[in-house]
Amino acid sequence: MKAGGDILFTLAVQFIIMSLLAMGGANSVVPEMHRLVVELNPWMSEREFADMFAISQAAPGPNVMLVTLIGYHVAGFSGAVVTTVAMCGPTAVLAYFFGRVWDRFKHARWRIAVQAGVVPVSVGLIAATAIVLTRASVHSWLALAITAVTALVTYQGRWNPLWPIGIAGLLGFANLV
Amino acid sequence: MSETTAASSSPPAAPIPSHLELFLAFFRITVTGFGGTLPWTRRMFVEEKRWLSEQEFNDLYALCQFLPGPNIVNLASVFGSRMQGPTGAVAAWTGFLVLPFFLMLAAAMLYSRFGDVDAVRRVLGGIAPAAAGLIVATVAKMAMPLFRGAGPGLLMLIATAFAIGVMRWPLLVVMLVVAPTSIALAWWVRR
């Protein structure tokens, strides 16, 4: 899909807002990305969204690069640039300024309360991401088993997560999922 | 880093990195950082280059967790600026994003071209539920301390997950309600 300025502007505004609300990193705003590109706009299907998330997890590099995939799919090269810069730029500027005054309020009571309050919210956001992605990608009992086993193995931390991902890919290739 | 918090185990003895070194350091993290970039960043900064002590690194990371947005991208900005000012921040930020950006661009192009090929669809159909499983594991790890705490945290976690994940309400609206409530509760509990 090729896009005009309207779509680029929407992408820029929406991803800047998302980045500023991304408490707990990029994975916490995946449901909002889904809302924007699957539910509110006809920009991609449920399956395409799940595919792109899978690619972003299996590829090297930070998880936030999901936005590059989404941007390209919605609006080509300029879309990819817009979503990436919108997601990674403003918060980096914010971090730049906060980094200079951090020591002044590092031990302040309000700052500790803010952090203590934000942590459960950010975990809740990532839990919402887990719900949205499971709904988008699990359509069979074997798929559910893949989600469960990957979660278990990763939680225990003994295996590199690339193992369950690779095995799941093979199962998919064999047309079992 | 001038402002250290008292005792740090291994004093950083390295000279201040140049713009090019900042760019290359963050570039290298993305090359090696498979499945999470944090451990690689810590290893390079603390053990290899000795730009930061363990304590300084933890402090820097705490700041970047406190702020919204992608954590390591924020870390690049803060560390770069502390070493070389605004241009240092740009060097580190660019170094961290340039390779993943083009890698993902290539992946996006391949996907738009071959995403409908049957074999590709089947493989991704297998990987997608596994990728969801990775997030489930992340949630389980992060939620554990909240279960032990028995404070209002668990309630806020469930409320947020329900509002966003099940009701699918807009993020901005939910955050405007949930974040102040959670912070107020945390303040009140800690009195």
Coordinates of C-alpha atoms in Angstrom, one line a residue:
Chain A
M1 CA 0.0 0.0 0.0
K2 CA 1.4 3.4 -1.0
A3 CA 0.4 6.3 1.2
G4 CA 0.1 10.0 1.1
G5 CA 0.9 12.6 3.7
D6 CA -2.2 12.0 5.8
I7 CA -1.2 8.5 6.7
L8 CA 2.4 9.5 7.4
F9 CA 1.1 12.3 9.7
T10 CA -1.2 9.9 11.5
L11 CA 1.6 7.4 11.9
A12 CA 3.9 10.0 13.3
V13 CA 1.4 11.4 15.8
Q14 CA 0.1 8.0 17.0
F15 CA 3.6 6.5 17.4
I16 CA 4.9 9.5 19.3
I17 CA 2.0 9.2 21.7
M18 CA 2.6 5.5 22.1
S19 CA 6.3 6.0 22.7
L20 CA 5.6 8.5 25.5
L21 CA 3.2 6.0 27.1
A22 CA 5.5 3.0 26.6
M23 CA 6.1 2.3 30.3
G24 CA 8.2 -0.8 30.4
G25 CA 9.6 -0.6 26.8
A26 CA 8.2 -1.1 23.4
N27 CA 6.5 -4.4 24.2
S28 CA 4.0 -2.6 26.4
V29 CA 2.3 -0.7 23.5
V30 CA 1.8 -3.6 21.1
P31 CA -1.9 -3.7 21.8
E32 CA -2.2 0.0 20.9
M33 CA -0.3 -0.7 17.6
H34 CA -2.7 -3.5 16.9
R35 CA -5.7 -1.2 17.6
L36 CA -4.3 1.4 15.2
V37 CA -3.3 -0.7 12.3
V38 CA -5.8 -3.7 12.5
E39 CA -8.9 -2.5 14.3
L40 CA -9.2 1.3 13.6
N41 CA -7.7 1.2 10.1
P42 CA -7.7 -1.4 7.4
W43 CA -3.9 -1.4 7.1
M44 CA -3.2 -5.0 7.9
S45 CA -4.9 -8.3 8.9
E46 CA -4.7 -10.0 12.2
R47 CA -2.4 -12.6 10.7
E48 CA -0.1 -10.1 9.2
F49 CA 0.2 -8.3 12.5
A50 CA 1.0 -11.6 14.3
D51 CA 3.6 -12.4 11.5
M52 CA 5.4 -9.1 11.9
F53 CA 5.6 -9.5 15.7
A54 CA 7.0 -13.0 15.2
I55 CA 9.6 -11.6 12.7
S56 CA 10.6 -8.8 15.1
Q57 CA 11.2 -11.3 17.9
A58 CA 13.1 -13.8 15.8
A59 CA 15.4 -11.3 14.2
P60 CA 18.4 -9.8 16.0
G61 CA 18.1 -6.3 17.4
P62 CA 15.8 -4.6 19.8
N63 CA 12.1 -5.6 20.0
V64 CA 11.1 -2.0 19.2
M65 CA 12.0 -2.6 15.5
L66 CA 8.5 -4.1 15.1
V67 CA 7.5 -0.5 14.3
T68 CA 9.8 -0.5 11.3
L69 CA 8.0 -3.5 9.9
I70 CA 4.6 -2.0 10.5
G71 CA 5.6 1.4 9.1
Y72 CA 6.9 -0.2 5.9
H73 CA 3.8 -2.3 5.5
V74 CA 1.5 0.7 5.9
A75 CA 3.4 3.3 3.9
G76 CA 6.5 2.0 2.3
F77 CA 10.0 3.3 3.0
S78 CA 8.9 6.7 4.3
G79 CA 6.4 4.9 6.6
A80 CA 9.3 2.8 8.1
V81 CA 11.4 6.0 8.7
V82 CA 8.4 7.8 10.3
T83 CA 7.4 5.0 12.7
T84 CA 11.0 4.3 13.7
V85 CA 11.9 7.9 14.4
A86 CA 8.6 8.7 16.1
M87 CA 9.0 5.7 18.4
C88 CA 12.7 6.1 19.2
G89 CA 13.3 9.9 18.8
P90 CA 11.1 11.8 21.3
T91 CA 11.8 9.6 24.3
A92 CA 15.5 9.7 23.6
V93 CA 15.3 13.5 23.7
L94 CA 13.3 13.2 27.0
A95 CA 16.0 10.8 28.3
Y96 CA 18.7 13.3 27.3
F97 CA 17.2 16.0 29.5
F98 CA 16.2 13.7 32.4
G99 CA 19.7 12.3 32.4
R100 CA 21.1 15.6 33.4
V101 CA 18.8 16.1 36.4
W102 CA 18.4 12.4 37.4
D103 CA 20.9 12.6 40.4
R104 CA 18.9 15.5 41.9
F105 CA 15.8 13.4 42.4
K106 CA 17.1 9.8 42.2
H107 CA 16.3 9.3 45.8
A108 CA 13.3 11.6 46.1
R109 CA 10.2 10.0 47.7
W110 CA 7.9 11.1 44.8
R111 CA 10.2 9.5 42.3
I112 CA 10.3 6.2 44.2
A113 CA 6.5 6.3 44.5
V114 CA 6.1 7.0 40.8
Q115 CA 8.3 4.1 39.9
A116 CA 6.6 1.8 42.4
G117 CA 3.3 2.8 40.9
V118 CA 4.4 2.5 37.3
V119 CA 5.9 -1.0 37.5
P120 CA 2.6 -2.9 38.0
V121 CA 1.0 -0.9 35.2
S122 CA 3.8 -1.7 32.8
V123 CA 3.5 -5.4 33.7
G124 CA -0.2 -5.1 33.1
L125 CA 0.5 -3.5 29.7
I126 CA 2.8 -6.3 28.7
A127 CA 0.2 -8.8 29.9
A128 CA -2.3 -7.2 27.6
T129 CA 0.3 -7.6 24.8
A130 CA 0.4 -11.3 25.6
I131 CA -3.4 -11.5 25.4
V132 CA -3.6 -9.7 22.1
L133 CA -0.8 -11.7 20.5
T134 CA -2.2 -15.0 21.7
R135 CA -5.6 -14.2 20.3
A136 CA -4.0 -13.2 17.0
S137 CA -1.8 -16.2 16.6
V138 CA -3.3 -19.2 18.4
H139 CA -5.9 -20.9 16.2
S140 CA -5.3 -24.6 17.1
W141 CA -4.5 -26.8 20.1
L142 CA -0.9 -27.3 18.9
A143 CA -0.5 -23.6 18.5
L144 CA -1.6 -23.2 22.1
A145 CA 0.8 -25.9 23.2
I146 CA 3.6 -24.0 21.3
T147 CA 2.8 -20.8 23.2
A148 CA 2.7 -22.7 26.6
V149 CA 5.9 -24.6 26.1
T150 CA 7.8 -21.6 24.8
A151 CA 6.6 -19.6 27.8
L152 CA 7.7 -22.4 30.2
V153 CA 11.0 -23.0 28.6
T154 CA 11.8 -19.3 28.4
Y155 CA 10.7 -18.7 31.9
Q156 CA 13.0 -21.4 33.3
G157 CA 15.8 -19.8 31.3
R158 CA 17.8 -22.9 30.6
W159 CA 17.3 -22.8 26.8
N160 CA 18.0 -20.1 24.4
P161 CA 14.5 -18.9 23.2
L162 CA 15.7 -19.4 19.6
W163 CA 15.2 -23.2 20.2
P164 CA 11.4 -23.1 20.7
I165 CA 11.1 -20.5 18.0
G166 CA 13.0 -22.7 15.5
I167 CA 11.1 -25.9 16.4
A168 CA 7.8 -24.0 16.1
G169 CA 8.8 -22.8 12.7
L170 CA 9.6 -26.4 11.7
L171 CA 6.2 -27.6 13.0
G172 CA 4.6 -24.8 11.0
F173 CA 6.5 -25.7 7.9
A174 CA 5.4 -29.3 8.3
N175 CA 1.8 -27.9 8.2
L176 CA 1.0 -29.2 11.7
V177 CA 0.1 -25.9 13.4
Chain B
M1 CA 30.4 10.1 34.5
S2 CA 31.3 12.5 37.3
E3 CA 28.4 11.8 39.7
T4 CA 28.9 8.3 41.0
T5 CA 27.1 6.9 44.1
A6 CA 29.8 6.4 46.6
A7 CA 31.4 3.0 46.5
S8 CA 31.7 1.3 43.1
S9 CA 33.3 -2.1 42.9
S10 CA 35.5 -1.7 39.8
P11 CA 36.6 1.9 39.0
P12 CA 36.2 2.7 35.4
A13 CA 39.7 3.5 34.2
A14 CA 39.0 4.0 30.5
P15 CA 39.3 7.3 28.7
I16 CA 36.1 9.0 27.5
P17 CA 34.9 7.4 24.3
S18 CA 34.9 9.5 21.1
H19 CA 31.9 10.0 18.9
L20 CA 33.1 7.2 16.6
E21 CA 33.7 4.8 19.6
L22 CA 30.1 5.6 20.8
F23 CA 28.7 4.9 17.4
L24 CA 30.6 1.6 17.0
A25 CA 29.9 0.4 20.6
F26 CA 26.2 0.7 20.1
F27 CA 26.5 -0.7 16.6
R28 CA 28.2 -3.7 17.9
I29 CA 25.6 -4.3 20.6
T30 CA 23.0 -4.7 17.9
V31 CA 25.2 -7.1 15.9
T32 CA 25.7 -9.4 18.9
G33 CA 22.5 -8.7 20.8
F34 CA 20.3 -11.7 19.9
G35 CA 17.3 -12.0 22.0
G36 CA 17.6 -9.0 24.2
T37 CA 20.3 -6.4 24.1
L38 CA 20.6 -5.6 27.8
P39 CA 23.1 -8.3 28.9
W40 CA 25.4 -7.5 25.9
T41 CA 25.3 -3.8 26.8
R42 CA 26.2 -4.5 30.4
R43 CA 29.0 -6.8 29.5
M44 CA 30.6 -4.4 27.0
F45 CA 30.2 -1.2 29.1
V46 CA 31.2 -2.7 32.4
E47 CA 33.6 -5.6 31.8
E48 CA 35.1 -5.0 28.4
K49 CA 35.4 -1.2 27.9
R50 CA 35.2 -0.3 31.6
W51 CA 33.4 2.9 30.7
L52 CA 31.1 2.4 33.7
S53 CA 31.2 0.6 37.0
E54 CA 28.6 -2.0 37.8
Q55 CA 26.9 0.5 40.1
E56 CA 26.9 3.3 37.5
F57 CA 25.5 1.0 34.9
N58 CA 22.6 -0.1 37.2
D59 CA 22.0 3.5 38.0
L60 CA 21.9 4.4 34.3
Y61 CA 19.6 1.5 33.5
A62 CA 17.3 2.4 36.4
L63 CA 16.9 5.9 34.8
C64 CA 16.1 4.4 31.4
Q65 CA 13.5 2.1 33.0
F66 CA 12.0 5.0 34.8
L67 CA 11.5 6.8 31.5
P68 CA 9.0 5.8 28.8
G69 CA 10.1 4.4 25.5
P70 CA 12.5 1.7 24.4
N71 CA 15.0 1.3 27.3
I72 CA 18.3 0.7 25.5
V73 CA 17.5 3.4 22.9
N74 CA 17.1 5.8 25.9
L75 CA 20.3 4.4 27.4
A76 CA 22.2 5.2 24.2
S77 CA 20.9 8.8 24.4
V78 CA 21.8 9.3 28.0
F79 CA 25.2 7.6 27.9
G80 CA 26.1 9.3 24.6
S81 CA 25.3 12.8 26.0
R82 CA 27.2 12.2 29.2
M83 CA 30.3 11.3 27.2
Q84 CA 30.1 13.8 24.4
G85 CA 27.1 16.1 24.8
P86 CA 24.2 16.2 22.4
T87 CA 26.2 15.1 19.4
G88 CA 27.4 12.1 21.4
A89 CA 23.8 11.2 22.1
V90 CA 23.1 11.4 18.3
A91 CA 26.1 9.2 17.6
A92 CA 25.1 6.5 20.1
W93 CA 21.4 6.7 19.0
T94 CA 22.3 6.3 15.4
G95 CA 24.8 3.5 16.0
F96 CA 22.1 1.6 17.9
L97 CA 19.4 2.0 15.3
V98 CA 21.0 2.0 11.9
L99 CA 21.7 -1.7 11.4
P100 CA 18.4 -3.0 12.9
F101 CA 16.5 -0.4 10.8
F102 CA 18.0 -1.7 7.5
L103 CA 17.7 -5.3 8.7
M104 CA 14.0 -4.8 9.4
L105 CA 13.5 -2.9 6.2
A106 CA 14.9 -5.9 4.3
A107 CA 12.7 -8.2 6.3
A108 CA 9.7 -6.0 5.5
M109 CA 10.5 -6.0 1.8
L110 CA 10.8 -9.8 1.8
Y111 CA 7.6 -10.1 3.8
S112 CA 5.6 -7.9 1.4
R113 CA 7.0 -10.0 -1.5
F114 CA 6.9 -13.5 -0.1
G115 CA 4.5 -13.2 2.9
D116 CA 1.8 -14.9 0.9
V117 CA 3.9 -17.8 -0.3
D118 CA 2.4 -20.9 1.3
A119 CA 5.6 -22.2 3.0
V120 CA 6.4 -18.8 4.5
R121 CA 2.9 -18.5 5.8
R122 CA 3.1 -21.9 7.5
V123 CA 6.5 -21.2 9.1
L124 CA 5.4 -17.8 10.4
G125 CA 2.1 -19.4 11.6
G126 CA 4.3 -21.7 13.7
I127 CA 6.6 -19.0 15.0
A128 CA 3.9 -16.5 15.9
P129 CA 2.4 -18.5 18.8
A130 CA 6.0 -19.1 20.1
A131 CA 6.6 -15.3 19.9
A132 CA 3.5 -14.8 22.0
G133 CA 4.9 -17.4 24.5
L134 CA 8.1 -15.3 24.9
I135 CA 5.9 -12.4 26.0
V136 CA 4.0 -14.7 28.4
A137 CA 7.3 -15.6 30.0
T138 CA 8.3 -12.0 30.3
V139 CA 5.1 -11.2 32.1
A140 CA 5.4 -14.2 34.4
K141 CA 9.0 -13.1 35.4
M142 CA 8.0 -9.5 35.9
A143 CA 4.8 -10.3 37.9
M144 CA 6.5 -12.6 40.4
P145 CA 7.7 -9.9 42.8
L146 CA 4.2 -8.3 42.7
F147 CA 2.6 -11.6 43.9
R148 CA 4.9 -11.6 46.9
G149 CA 4.4 -8.0 47.7
A150 CA 0.6 -8.3 48.4
G151 CA 0.2 -4.6 47.9
P152 CA -2.1 -2.8 45.4
G153 CA 0.3 -3.7 42.6
L154 CA -1.4 -7.0 41.6
L155 CA -4.8 -5.3 41.4
M156 CA -3.3 -2.5 39.2
L157 CA -1.7 -5.1 37.0
I158 CA -5.0 -7.0 36.4
A159 CA -7.0 -3.8 35.9
T160 CA -4.5 -2.6 33.3
A161 CA -4.3 -5.9 31.5
F162 CA -8.1 -6.2 31.5
A163 CA -8.7 -2.6 30.2
I164 CA -6.2 -2.9 27.4
G165 CA -6.1 -6.6 26.6
V166 CA -9.7 -7.6 27.0
M167 CA -11.8 -4.5 26.7
R168 CA -9.4 -3.0 24.1
W169 CA -9.9 0.5 25.4
P170 CA -7.6 3.3 24.0
L171 CA -4.2 3.3 25.7
L172 CA -4.1 7.1 26.4
V173 CA -7.5 7.0 28.2
V174 CA -6.6 4.0 30.2
M175 CA -3.2 5.4 31.2
L176 CA -4.6 8.7 32.3
V177 CA -6.8 6.8 34.8
V178 CA -4.6 3.9 35.8
A179 CA -1.2 5.5 36.1
P180 CA -2.2 8.2 38.6
T181 CA -4.2 5.7 40.6
S182 CA -1.4 3.3 40.8
I183 CA 1.1 6.0 41.8
A184 CA -1.2 7.4 44.4
L185 CA -1.7 3.9 45.9
A186 CA 2.1 3.3 45.9
W187 CA 2.6 6.6 47.7
W188 CA -0.1 5.8 50.2
V189 CA 1.2 2.3 50.9
R190 CA 4.7 3.6 51.5
R191 CA 3.8 6.3 54.0

